[in-house]
Amino acid sequence: MTQLAIATLAFLATHFVSSTPLRAALVRAMGEWPYRGVYSALALATLVWMGFAYAAAPRELLWNGLRHLPSAVMPLAFMLITCGAGRNPTAVGAEKLLKGDEPARGIVRITRHPIMWGLMLWSASHVLARGDLKSLVFFGGLFLLAMLGTVLIDSRKKASPDWPRFAALTSNVPFVAIAQGRNRLVWREIGWLQPLAGLAAFAAFFFVHPWLFGARPF
C-alpha cells in the first residue's frame, strides 16, 4: 500500500508542475514541445507505476461497495470524454478558439471541462463501487487530479484577454451555465457520432476488463 501511495503522489506531482513557475523555467530551458514530450512520458510512467502498485496492493475493505453504480455512471463518463476530445478552447494550445465568434459550442455549452468531468465520474464510481482502501488511493488520486485540474486550467487560461467572454458563456460544473440562462443546449452541435463513440468505447472496456484486470468492472 505504501508503494501505491508514493506512486499516486508522484503521479499528481508530475501533473501539477504545469501549474507552477517551474513549468515556465523548464520551457525556457527545453522548449515547449520537448517539455510536453518529457511531461507526457513522466505522466505515463507514473500512471503505469500506479497500476502495478494497485495490482500488488492487498484489498482492505472499508465499506460495502455500490457494485452496480458504474453501470449507470460509466456510459455518461465515456460520452463526456469522447465529446470533449473535439473542439475545446480549454485544451492545451487551443487558445485561438477563444477568439471565435461563438467559442462555447457543442459539449462546451454543458461544461468547459468535459474530459475532466468524465474522468471524475469514472473514478468516483470506481471508488464507491469497490469500497476498499487501494481503490480509494488509486481512483481517488485520479478524481483529485481531474477536480483540481479544472480549477488550475481555468487559472492558467485567465491570462488570455478573451477568457472573460468565454467564461461568461460557460461553467465548470455541468449545466450550471444553461440553468442560469448564460447558454443553451444545442444538440445538433454535439451530434450522434461522438456520443455513440463513447458508448462503443464503454462496451469495449466492459468486455476487455476481465482480460486486463481479471474481473468484471462491476
Coordinates of N, CA, C and O in Angstrom, one line a residue, residues 47-175:
L47 N 1.8 6.8 -14.1 CA 0.5 6.1 -14.2 C 0.7 4.6 -14.3 O 0.0 3.8 -13.6
V48 N 1.6 4.1 -15.1 CA 1.9 2.7 -15.1 C 2.4 2.2 -13.8 O 2.0 1.1 -13.3
W49 N 3.2 2.9 -13.1 CA 3.7 2.6 -11.7 C 2.5 2.4 -10.8 O 2.4 1.5 -10.0
M50 N 1.6 3.4 -10.9 CA 0.4 3.3 -10.1 C -0.4 2.0 -10.3 O -0.9 1.3 -9.4
G51 N -0.5 1.6 -11.6 CA -1.2 0.4 -12.0 C -0.6 -0.8 -11.4 O -1.3 -1.7 -10.9
F52 N 0.7 -0.9 -11.5 CA 1.4 -2.1 -10.9 C 1.3 -2.1 -9.4 O 1.1 -3.2 -8.8
A53 N 1.4 -0.9 -8.8 CA 1.3 -0.9 -7.3 C -0.1 -1.2 -6.9 O -0.3 -1.9 -5.9
Y54 N -1.1 -0.8 -7.7 CA -2.5 -1.1 -7.4 C -2.8 -2.6 -7.4 O -3.4 -3.2 -6.5
A55 N -2.2 -3.2 -8.5 CA -2.4 -4.7 -8.6 C -1.7 -5.5 -7.5 O -2.2 -6.5 -7.1
A56 N -0.6 -5.0 -7.0 CA 0.1 -5.7 -5.9 C -0.4 -5.4 -4.5 O -0.1 -6.2 -3.6
A57 N -1.1 -4.3 -4.4 CA -1.6 -4.0 -3.0 C -2.7 -4.9 -2.6 O -3.6 -5.3 -3.4
P58 N -2.8 -5.2 -1.3 CA -3.9 -6.1 -0.8 C -5.2 -5.3 -0.7 O -5.2 -4.1 -0.6
R59 N -6.3 -6.0 -0.8 CA -7.6 -5.4 -0.7 C -8.1 -5.3 0.7 O -8.2 -6.3 1.3
E60 N -8.2 -4.1 1.2 CA -8.7 -3.9 2.6 C -10.0 -3.2 2.5 O -10.1 -2.0 2.2
L61 N -11.1 -3.9 2.8 CA -12.4 -3.4 2.6 C -12.7 -2.3 3.6 O -12.5 -2.5 4.8
L62 N -13.3 -1.2 3.2 CA -13.7 -0.1 4.1 C -15.2 0.0 4.2 O -15.7 0.4 5.3
W63 N -15.9 -0.3 3.1 CA -17.4 -0.3 3.2 C -17.9 -1.3 2.1 O -17.2 -1.7 1.2
N64 N -19.2 -1.6 2.2 CA -19.8 -2.4 1.2 C -20.0 -1.6 -0.1 O -20.7 -0.6 -0.1
G65 N -19.3 -2.0 -1.1 CA -19.4 -1.2 -2.3 C -20.7 -1.1 -3.0 O -21.5 -2.1 -2.9
L66 N -21.0 0.0 -3.7 CA -22.2 0.1 -4.5 C -21.9 -0.5 -5.9 O -21.6 0.1 -6.9
R67 N -22.0 -1.8 -5.9 CA -21.4 -2.6 -7.0 C -22.0 -2.2 -8.4 O -21.2 -2.2 -9.4
H68 N -23.2 -1.8 -8.5 CA -23.8 -1.6 -9.8 C -23.8 -0.1 -10.2 O -24.4 0.3 -11.2
L69 N -23.2 0.8 -9.4 CA -23.2 2.2 -9.7 C -22.5 2.5 -11.0 O -23.0 3.3 -11.8
P70 N -21.4 1.9 -11.3 CA -20.7 2.2 -12.6 C -21.6 1.9 -13.8 O -21.4 2.5 -14.9
S71 N -22.5 1.0 -13.7 CA -23.3 0.6 -14.9 C -24.2 1.9 -15.3 O -24.5 2.0 -16.5
A72 N -24.5 2.7 -14.4 CA -25.2 3.9 -14.7 C -24.3 5.1 -15.0 O -24.7 6.0 -15.8
V73 N -23.2 5.2 -14.4 CA -22.3 6.3 -14.5 C -21.3 6.2 -15.6 O -21.0 7.2 -16.3
M74 N -20.7 5.1 -15.9 CA -19.7 4.9 -16.8 C -20.0 5.3 -18.3 O -19.2 5.9 -19.0
P75 N -21.2 4.9 -18.8 CA -21.6 5.4 -20.1 C -21.5 6.9 -20.3 O -21.0 7.4 -21.3
L76 N -22.1 7.6 -19.3 CA -22.0 9.1 -19.4 C -20.6 9.6 -19.3 O -20.2 10.5 -20.0
A77 N -19.8 8.9 -18.5 CA -18.4 9.4 -18.4 C -17.6 9.2 -19.7 O -16.9 10.1 -20.2
F78 N -17.9 8.1 -20.4 CA -17.2 7.8 -21.7 C -17.7 8.8 -22.7 O -16.9 9.3 -23.6
M79 N -19.0 9.1 -22.7 CA -19.5 10.1 -23.7 C -19.0 11.5 -23.5 O -18.6 12.2 -24.4
L80 N -18.8 11.9 -22.2 CA -18.2 13.2 -21.9 C -16.8 13.2 -22.4 O -16.3 14.2 -23.0
I81 N -16.0 12.2 -22.2 CA -14.6 12.1 -22.7 C -14.5 12.2 -24.2 O -13.7 12.9 -24.7
T82 N -15.3 11.4 -24.9 CA -15.2 11.4 -26.4 C -15.7 12.7 -27.0 O -15.1 13.2 -27.9
C83 N -16.8 13.3 -26.4 CA -17.3 14.5 -26.9 C -16.3 15.7 -26.6 O -16.1 16.6 -27.4
G84 N -15.6 15.6 -25.5 CA -14.6 16.6 -25.1 C -13.3 16.5 -25.9 O -12.5 17.4 -25.8
A85 N -13.1 15.4 -26.6 CA -11.9 15.2 -27.3 C -11.8 16.1 -28.6 O -10.8 16.2 -29.2
G86 N -13.0 16.7 -28.9 CA -13.0 17.6 -30.1 C -12.6 19.0 -29.8 O -11.7 19.3 -29.0
R87 N -13.4 19.9 -30.4 CA -13.1 21.4 -30.3 C -13.3 21.8 -28.9 O -14.5 21.8 -28.4
N88 N -12.3 22.3 -28.2 CA -12.4 22.8 -26.8 C -11.4 23.9 -26.6 O -10.2 23.6 -26.6
P89 N -11.8 25.1 -26.3 CA -10.9 26.2 -26.0 C -10.0 26.0 -24.8 O -9.0 26.8 -24.6
T90 N -10.4 25.1 -23.9 CA -9.6 24.9 -22.7 C -8.5 23.9 -22.9 O -7.6 23.7 -22.0
A91 N -8.4 23.3 -24.1 CA -7.3 22.3 -24.3 C -6.0 23.0 -24.5 O -5.9 24.2 -24.8
V92 N -4.9 22.3 -24.3 CA -3.6 22.8 -24.4 C -3.4 23.3 -25.9 O -3.6 22.5 -26.8
G93 N -2.9 24.5 -26.1 CA -2.6 25.0 -27.4 C -3.8 25.4 -28.2 O -3.7 25.7 -29.4
A94 N -5.0 25.5 -27.5 CA -6.2 25.8 -28.3 C -6.7 27.2 -28.0 O -7.9 27.5 -28.1
E95 N -5.8 28.1 -27.5 CA -6.2 29.5 -27.1 C -6.9 30.2 -28.3 O -7.7 31.1 -28.0
K96 N -6.5 29.9 -29.5 CA -7.1 30.7 -30.7 C -8.6 30.5 -30.7 O -9.3 31.3 -31.3
L97 N -9.1 29.4 -30.2 CA -10.5 29.1 -30.2 C -11.3 30.1 -29.4 O -12.5 30.3 -29.6
L98 N -10.6 30.7 -28.4 CA -11.3 31.7 -27.5 C -11.7 32.9 -28.3 O -12.5 33.7 -27.9
K99 N -11.0 33.2 -29.5 CA -11.3 34.4 -30.2 C -12.4 34.2 -31.2 O -12.8 35.2 -31.9
G100 N -13.0 33.0 -31.3 CA -14.1 32.8 -32.2 C -15.3 33.5 -31.9 O -15.5 34.0 -30.8
D101 N -16.2 33.7 -32.9 CA -17.5 34.4 -32.7 C -18.4 33.7 -31.6 O -19.1 34.3 -30.9
E102 N -18.3 32.4 -31.6 CA -19.1 31.6 -30.6 C -18.2 30.5 -30.1 O -18.2 29.3 -30.5
P103 N -17.3 30.9 -29.1 CA -16.3 29.9 -28.6 C -16.9 28.7 -27.8 O -16.3 27.7 -27.7
A104 N -18.1 29.0 -27.2 CA -18.7 27.9 -26.3 C -19.7 27.2 -27.1 O -20.9 27.5 -27.0
R105 N -19.3 26.2 -27.8 CA -20.2 25.4 -28.7 C -20.1 23.9 -28.3 O -19.2 23.5 -27.6
G106 N -21.1 23.2 -28.8 CA -21.1 21.7 -28.6 C -21.2 21.3 -27.1 O -21.9 21.9 -26.3
I107 N -20.4 20.4 -26.7 CA -20.3 19.9 -25.3 C -19.9 20.9 -24.4 O -20.2 20.9 -23.2
V108 N -19.1 21.9 -24.9 CA -18.6 23.0 -24.0 C -19.8 23.9 -23.5 O -19.6 24.6 -22.5
R109 N -20.9 23.8 -24.2 CA -22.1 24.5 -23.6 C -22.5 23.9 -22.3 O -23.1 24.6 -21.4
I110 N -22.3 22.6 -22.1 CA -22.7 21.9 -20.9 C -21.6 22.1 -19.8 O -22.0 22.5 -18.7
T111 N -20.4 21.9 -20.1 CA -19.2 22.2 -19.2 C -18.0 22.5 -20.0 O -17.8 21.8 -21.1
R112 N -17.2 23.4 -19.6 CA -16.0 23.7 -20.3 C -14.9 22.7 -20.0 O -13.8 22.8 -20.6
H113 N -15.1 21.7 -19.2 CA -14.1 20.7 -18.9 C -14.8 19.3 -19.0 O -14.8 18.5 -18.0
P114 N -15.3 18.9 -20.2 CA -16.0 17.6 -20.3 C -15.1 16.4 -20.0 O -15.5 15.4 -19.4
I115 N -13.8 16.4 -20.5 CA -12.9 15.3 -20.2 C -12.6 15.1 -18.7 O -12.7 14.0 -18.2
M116 N -12.4 16.2 -18.1 CA -12.1 16.2 -16.6 C -13.4 15.7 -15.9 O -13.2 14.9 -14.9
W117 N -14.6 16.1 -16.3 CA -15.8 15.6 -15.6 C -16.0 14.2 -15.9 O -16.5 13.4 -15.0
G118 N -15.7 13.7 -17.1 CA -15.8 12.3 -17.4 C -14.9 11.5 -16.6 O -15.3 10.4 -16.0
L119 N -13.6 12.0 -16.4 CA -12.7 11.3 -15.5 C -13.1 11.3 -14.1 O -13.0 10.3 -13.3
M120 N -13.7 12.4 -13.6 CA -14.2 12.4 -12.2 C -15.4 11.4 -12.0 O -15.4 10.7 -11.0
L121 N -16.3 11.3 -13.0 CA -17.4 10.4 -12.8 C -16.9 8.9 -12.9 O -17.3 8.1 -12.1
W122 N -15.9 8.7 -13.8 CA -15.3 7.4 -13.9 C -14.6 6.9 -12.6 O -14.9 5.8 -12.1
S123 N -13.8 7.8 -12.1 CA -13.0 7.4 -10.9 C -13.9 7.4 -9.7 O -13.7 6.5 -8.8
A124 N -14.8 8.3 -9.5 CA -15.7 8.3 -8.3 C -16.6 7.1 -8.3 O -16.8 6.5 -7.2
S125 N -17.1 6.6 -9.4 CA -17.9 5.4 -9.5 C -17.1 4.2 -9.1 O -17.6 3.3 -8.4
H126 N -15.8 4.2 -9.4 CA -15.0 3.0 -9.0 C -14.7 3.0 -7.5 O -14.7 2.0 -6.9
V127 N -14.4 4.2 -7.0 CA -14.2 4.3 -5.5 C -15.4 3.8 -4.8 O -15.3 3.0 -3.8
L128 N -16.6 4.3 -5.1 CA -17.8 3.9 -4.4 C -18.2 2.4 -4.7 O -18.8 1.8 -3.8
A129 N -17.9 1.9 -5.9 CA -18.3 0.5 -6.2 C -17.4 -0.5 -5.5 O -17.8 -1.5 -5.1
R130 N -16.1 -0.1 -5.4 CA -15.1 -1.1 -4.9 C -15.1 -1.1 -3.3 O -15.1 -2.1 -2.7
G131 N -15.1 0.1 -2.8 CA -15.2 0.2 -1.3 C -14.0 -0.2 -0.5 O -14.1 -0.6 0.6
D132 N -12.8 -0.3 -1.2 CA -11.6 -0.7 -0.5 C -10.5 0.4 -0.5 O -10.7 1.4 -1.2
L133 N -9.5 0.2 0.4 CA -8.5 1.3 0.6 C -7.7 1.5 -0.7 O -7.4 2.7 -1.1
K134 N -7.3 0.5 -1.4 CA -6.4 0.7 -2.5 C -7.2 1.4 -3.7 O -6.6 2.2 -4.4
S135 N -8.5 1.1 -3.8 CA -9.2 1.8 -4.8 C -9.4 3.3 -4.4 O -9.4 4.2 -5.3
L136 N -9.6 3.5 -3.1 CA -9.7 4.9 -2.6 C -8.4 5.7 -3.0 O -8.5 6.9 -3.4
V137 N -7.3 5.1 -2.8 CA -6.0 5.8 -3.1 C -5.8 5.9 -4.6 O -5.6 7.0 -5.1
F138 N -6.0 4.9 -5.4 CA -5.8 4.9 -6.8 C -6.8 5.8 -7.6 O -6.4 6.8 -8.2
F139 N -8.1 5.4 -7.4 CA -9.1 6.2 -8.2 C -9.3 7.5 -7.5 O -9.7 8.5 -8.2
G140 N -9.1 7.6 -6.2 CA -9.2 8.9 -5.5 C -8.2 9.9 -6.0 O -8.4 11.1 -6.2
G141 N -7.0 9.3 -6.3 CA -5.9 10.2 -6.9 C -6.3 10.7 -8.3 O -6.1 11.9 -8.6
L142 N -6.9 9.9 -9.1 CA -7.4 10.3 -10.4 C -8.5 11.3 -10.3 O -8.6 12.3 -11.0
F143 N -9.4 11.1 -9.3 CA -10.5 12.1 -9.1 C -10.0 13.4 -8.7 O -10.4 14.5 -9.1
L144 N -9.0 13.4 -7.7 CA -8.4 14.6 -7.3 C -7.7 15.4 -8.4 O -7.8 16.6 -8.5
L145 N -7.0 14.6 -9.2 CA -6.3 15.2 -10.4 C -7.3 16.0 -11.3 O -7.1 17.1 -11.7
A146 N -8.4 15.3 -11.6 CA -9.4 15.9 -12.5 C -10.1 17.1 -11.9 O -10.3 18.1 -12.5
M147 N -10.5 16.9 -10.6 CA -11.2 18.0 -9.9 C -10.3 19.3 -9.8 O -10.8 20.4 -10.2
L148 N -9.1 19.1 -9.3 CA -8.2 20.3 -9.2 C -7.8 20.7 -10.6 O -7.5 21.9 -10.8
G149 N -7.7 19.8 -11.5 CA -7.3 20.2 -12.9 C -8.3 21.2 -13.5 O -7.8 22.1 -14.2
T150 N -9.6 21.1 -13.2 CA -10.5 22.1 -13.8 C -10.2 23.5 -13.3 O -10.2 24.5 -14.0
V151 N -9.8 23.6 -12.0 CA -9.6 24.9 -11.4 C -8.2 25.4 -11.9 O -8.1 26.6 -12.2
L152 N -7.2 24.6 -12.0 CA -5.9 25.0 -12.4 C -5.9 25.4 -13.9 O -5.2 26.4 -14.3
I153 N -6.6 24.7 -14.7 CA -6.8 25.0 -16.1 C -7.4 26.4 -16.3 O -6.9 27.3 -17.0
D154 N -8.5 26.7 -15.5 CA -9.1 28.0 -15.6 C -8.2 29.1 -15.1 O -8.1 30.1 -15.7
S155 N -7.4 28.8 -14.1 CA -6.4 29.8 -13.6 C -5.4 30.1 -14.7 O -5.1 31.3 -14.8
R156 N -4.9 29.1 -15.4 CA -3.9 29.4 -16.5 C -4.6 30.2 -17.6 O -4.0 31.1 -18.2
K157 N -5.8 29.8 -18.0 CA -6.4 30.4 -19.2 C -6.8 31.8 -18.9 O -7.1 32.6 -19.9
K158 N -7.0 32.2 -17.7 CA -7.4 33.6 -17.3 C -6.4 34.6 -17.8 O -6.7 35.8 -17.9
A159 N -5.2 34.2 -18.2 CA -4.2 35.2 -18.7 C -4.6 35.7 -20.1 O -4.1 36.7 -20.5
S160 N -5.5 34.9 -20.8 CA -5.9 35.4 -22.1 C -6.9 36.5 -22.0 O -7.9 36.4 -21.2
P161 N -6.8 37.5 -22.8 CA -7.8 38.6 -22.7 C -9.2 38.2 -23.2 O -10.2 38.9 -23.0
D162 N -9.2 37.0 -23.9 CA -10.5 36.5 -24.4 C -11.2 35.6 -23.4 O -12.4 35.2 -23.7
W163 N -10.6 35.3 -22.3 CA -11.2 34.4 -21.3 C -12.5 34.9 -20.7 O -13.4 34.1 -20.6
P164 N -12.6 36.2 -20.3 CA -13.8 36.6 -19.6 C -15.0 36.4 -20.5 O -16.1 36.0 -20.0
R165 N -14.9 36.6 -21.8 CA -16.1 36.4 -22.6 C -16.5 35.0 -22.7 O -17.7 34.6 -22.7
F166 N -15.5 34.1 -22.8 CA -15.7 32.7 -22.8 C -16.3 32.2 -21.5 O -17.3 31.4 -21.5
A167 N -15.7 32.6 -20.4 CA -16.2 32.1 -19.1 C -17.6 32.6 -18.8 O -18.3 31.9 -18.0
A168 N -18.0 33.7 -19.3 CA -19.3 34.2 -19.1 C -20.4 33.4 -19.8 O -21.6 33.4 -19.4
L169 N -20.0 32.6 -20.8 CA -20.9 31.7 -21.5 C -20.9 30.3 -21.0 O -21.7 29.5 -21.5
T170 N -19.9 29.9 -20.2 CA -19.7 28.5 -19.8 C -19.7 28.4 -18.3 O -19.6 29.4 -17.5
S171 N -19.6 27.1 -17.8 CA -19.4 26.8 -16.4 C -18.5 25.6 -16.3 O -18.4 24.8 -17.2
N172 N -17.9 25.6 -15.1 CA -17.1 24.4 -14.8 C -18.0 23.2 -14.5 O -18.0 22.2 -15.1
V173 N -18.9 23.4 -13.5 CA -19.9 22.4 -13.2 C -20.9 22.2 -14.3 O -21.5 23.2 -14.8
P174 N -21.2 21.0 -14.7 CA -22.1 20.8 -15.9 C -23.5 21.4 -15.7 O -24.0 21.3 -14.6
F175 N -24.0 22.0 -16.7 CA -25.4 22.5 -16.8 C -25.6 23.8 -16.0 O -26.7 24.3 -16.1

